[in-house]
Amino acid sequence: MASNKRTLPFSEEDLSCPVCCDIFKDPLLLSCSHSICKVCLQKCWESKGSRKCPVCRRRSSTEYPTLNLALKNLCEIFSIEKIQRSSAGSELLCSQHGEKLKLFCLEDQQLVCLACQDSKSHENHNFRPIEEAALDLKEELKVKLEFLQEKLEIFKPTKATCDRTAEHIKIQTQHTERGIKEEFEMLHQFLRDEEAARIAALREEEVQKSQMMKKMSREISSLSDTIRALEEEMGAEDVSFLQNYKNTAERTQCRLEHPERLSGALIHVEKHLRHLKFTVWVKMKEIAHYTPLTLNPITAHPQLVLSEDLTSVRFSYEKRNLPDNPESFNNTRAVLGSEGFNSGTHCWYVDVEENTGWILGVMAESAERKGSVYSRSGIWYMGYYDGKYGAGSTPKPDSLLSVNRKLQKIRVTLDWDGGQLTFSDAVNNTHLHTHTHTFTERVFPFFNTYCKLSPLRILPVKVRVSVEQLR
């Protein structure tokens, strides 16, 4: 059987630089016909201070000799052929010197031969035998692998939460779209463009946030694949493992954020429904109603049911199956207004006539919403329960109010700059209670109800619009 090996018509000496005695690297052709490695020639010229050939001492006619491309190609072919001729089985040889790879350079993190150890490119570097280096680096990689495995265990339930949240986003989108369409049914054809624009914005948010959940899900799956790949790499032969170590080590970097940092993942329903009629009131003010604030469904306890226009809330014994997001209440049956205040004076009216258990007030933005919120500071309120009216601020105990009539409508007035939260009987315009406090952060309207039959309803206000021309 004929051999497939080629016999090269030249020797290694023919392709060696006369200065460094190694196979040419980027050989430059001088005017005297001698070829010298680019780096070797530069060093010679810099040390001698003249452009003389290191071989024949003739002065070069040009400062920038051309690359001897033919010689460079021959050197590359020779190096490849030499490795192929010298290699036995799976044994790898140095591509530069053709010798066996016996050491591992700790600085460059690559396999080297004994000749490489003494070369300038590895000057002052530390080396280890292959077996010792592989053992040390596997131990190092083992620690990183264990960290990734622990992180995967943390993210496994998060992946399920992401999938569940993505499904809920779709439900939110469908529900919000239905609300938008019902609102627009009361308008005429000339408002269709506004409807289409709002639905488009909703769709865009759905796509963005669904993609965010899907991306997190894919990244967690990718993390699983990375761990499996790392486990396979660690089971490979030492040489193969060390050859791929740099790329393998880079794959141990995990850029996933902690699963608790999923705040803001849900659809901001209030952005699409809040004051919907009011925004087009310039065109249809006769049929539009305006409430000074709306409720934020993302903050609502699962047993609270909000109206389509986000202006009323009631209690339900049926607990909705919702994803537990950081913004929502999980113990107190409460919901916050969609807009917070950190300056100015704000007022809203709430219909409480038939409601048998309610609390109204404001809550600090930083106040904890999980667990029993009344045991921690950050809420100023007035409420009605067990047939009695009371007021308080957490975590202090309530104080009873002397009210000898059934209240129907409550006016809540927040003077943030003046540090006062006032409750009044809106029917006969009488004062009920005032909290005095120096507010230092944004506060949100707070609604808490235990009544199933009658909701708390934020009342619309009369709006007057006047147009003044600027002169």
XYZ file of C-alpha atoms in Angstrom, residues 63-268:
206
model
C 13.715 51.183 5.494
C 10.643 48.950 5.109
C 11.558 45.638 3.391
C 8.717 43.677 1.801
C 7.268 40.488 3.244
C 8.640 37.329 1.635
C 5.204 35.795 1.206
C 6.403 32.687 -0.633
C 8.880 31.878 2.129
C 6.269 32.515 4.794
C 3.860 30.069 3.135
C 6.603 27.432 2.863
C 7.395 27.814 6.555
C 3.765 27.339 7.525
C 3.462 24.243 5.327
C 6.714 22.855 6.743
C 5.562 23.363 10.335
C 2.299 21.545 9.679
C 4.042 18.693 7.860
C 6.604 18.394 10.635
C 3.935 18.037 13.282
C 2.037 15.491 11.230
C 5.204 13.444 10.625
C 6.323 13.585 14.256
C 3.037 12.995 16.028
C 2.342 9.503 17.281
C -1.279 8.602 18.077
C -2.994 11.375 20.046
C 0.293 12.907 21.222
C 0.484 16.645 20.471
C 3.599 18.537 19.518
C 4.531 22.179 19.798
C 3.559 24.002 16.615
C 6.638 26.243 16.923
C 9.376 23.769 17.874
C 7.867 20.403 16.967
C 8.680 18.964 20.396
C 6.405 17.164 22.822
C 4.159 19.332 24.986
C 5.282 18.499 28.508
C 4.601 21.686 30.490
C 1.744 24.096 31.186
C 2.417 27.854 31.360
C 0.446 29.337 34.259
C 0.642 32.908 32.940
C -0.472 32.167 29.370
C -2.546 29.118 30.392
C -1.336 27.020 27.478
C 0.635 23.835 26.841
C 4.292 24.349 25.944
C 7.390 22.284 25.186
C 10.792 22.444 26.904
C 12.099 24.782 24.223
C 9.238 27.198 24.852
C 10.217 27.312 28.509
C 13.496 28.999 27.595
C 12.085 31.291 24.901
C 11.653 35.041 25.323
C 7.888 34.785 24.875
C 7.718 32.880 28.191
C 10.407 34.802 30.053
C 9.873 34.855 33.853
C 6.784 32.632 33.502
C 5.859 29.811 35.881
C 5.422 26.262 34.574
C 3.917 23.036 35.916
C 3.997 19.451 34.648
C 0.844 18.585 32.704
C -0.491 16.142 35.309
C 0.033 18.569 38.202
C -1.437 21.538 36.311
C -4.485 19.548 35.231
C -5.122 18.392 38.804
C -4.865 21.920 40.225
C -7.038 23.515 37.565
C -9.671 20.795 37.789
C -9.926 21.469 41.502
C -10.267 25.172 40.776
C -12.888 24.525 38.134
C -14.696 22.135 40.460
C -15.316 24.977 42.907
C -16.710 27.166 40.121
C -18.846 24.295 38.875
C -20.304 23.744 42.346
C -21.133 27.456 42.498
C -22.953 27.253 39.165
C -24.821 24.142 40.285
C -25.950 25.917 43.454
C -27.034 28.904 41.401
C -28.981 26.645 39.042
C -30.877 25.195 42.008
C -31.814 28.744 43.005
C -32.974 29.585 39.510
C -35.003 26.426 38.881
C -38.079 27.715 40.734
C -37.488 31.105 39.124
C -37.798 29.534 35.684
C -41.189 28.158 36.649
C -42.141 31.594 37.980
C -40.991 33.208 34.735
C -43.122 30.813 32.675
C -46.096 31.426 34.937
C -45.570 35.184 34.836
C -45.345 35.096 31.040
C -48.721 33.365 30.919
C -50.179 35.914 33.322
C -48.842 38.711 31.145
C -50.874 37.290 28.281
C -53.980 37.199 30.489
C -53.306 40.759 31.620
C -52.926 41.810 28.023
C -56.191 40.194 26.987
C -58.020 41.670 29.974
C -56.569 45.127 29.419
C -57.337 45.035 25.728
C -60.944 44.143 26.498
C -61.169 47.085 28.915
C -59.737 49.443 26.347
C -62.218 48.287 23.718
C -65.176 48.626 26.112
C -64.153 52.201 26.875
C -63.851 53.028 23.206
C -67.298 51.560 22.437
C -68.770 54.714 23.984
C -66.892 56.868 21.527
C -67.572 57.573 17.860
C -65.635 56.497 14.794
C -63.279 59.456 14.868
C -61.724 58.048 18.062
C -60.685 54.730 16.455
C -57.198 55.988 15.779
C -56.699 56.643 19.504
C -57.868 53.126 20.310
C -55.462 51.560 17.826
C -52.567 53.587 19.191
C -53.211 52.477 22.767
C -53.533 48.823 21.831
C -50.282 49.064 19.899
C -48.550 50.441 22.999
C -49.970 47.611 25.064
C -48.807 45.035 22.520
C -45.340 46.536 22.520
C -45.121 46.284 26.306
C -46.421 42.718 26.160
C -43.743 41.762 23.638
C -40.999 43.434 25.670
C -41.974 41.887 28.987
C -42.846 38.474 27.546
C -39.448 38.451 25.858
C -37.853 39.390 29.184
C -39.453 36.354 30.843
C -38.604 34.087 27.909
C -35.033 35.401 27.909
C -34.649 34.620 31.609
C -36.095 31.154 30.952
C -33.678 30.581 28.052
C -30.696 31.824 30.094
C -31.525 29.414 32.903
C -31.787 26.583 30.369
C -28.479 27.733 28.894
C -26.955 27.627 32.364
C -28.010 23.977 32.617
C -26.381 23.248 29.256
C -23.189 25.045 30.329
C -22.945 22.949 33.470
C -23.359 19.745 31.482
C -20.683 20.895 29.031
C -18.297 21.757 31.875
C -18.845 18.352 33.431
C -17.961 16.738 30.097
C -14.830 18.890 29.747
C -13.669 17.943 33.225
C -14.017 14.269 32.299
C -11.797 14.644 29.233
C -8.120 13.678 28.982
C -5.707 16.101 30.667
C -4.191 17.363 27.443
C -7.540 17.927 25.800
C -8.836 19.509 28.978
C -5.915 21.915 29.227
C -6.097 22.816 25.556
C -9.688 23.958 25.979
C -9.276 25.293 29.504
C -9.316 29.013 28.656
C -12.587 28.729 26.757
C -13.992 26.389 29.398
C -13.113 28.766 32.241
C -14.734 31.672 30.414
C -17.988 29.736 30.284
C -18.116 29.585 34.082
C -19.057 33.255 34.228
C -22.737 33.583 35.219
C -24.413 36.905 34.485
C -27.902 35.963 35.655
C -29.395 38.311 38.208
C -30.889 37.045 41.444
C -34.483 35.753 41.032
C -35.717 38.344 43.513
C -34.774 41.079 41.020
C -37.819 40.585 38.805
C -39.551 43.735 39.953
C -41.496 45.510 37.230
C -42.009 42.386 35.092
C -45.808 42.634 34.901
C -47.821 44.723 32.482
C -48.419 48.250 33.792
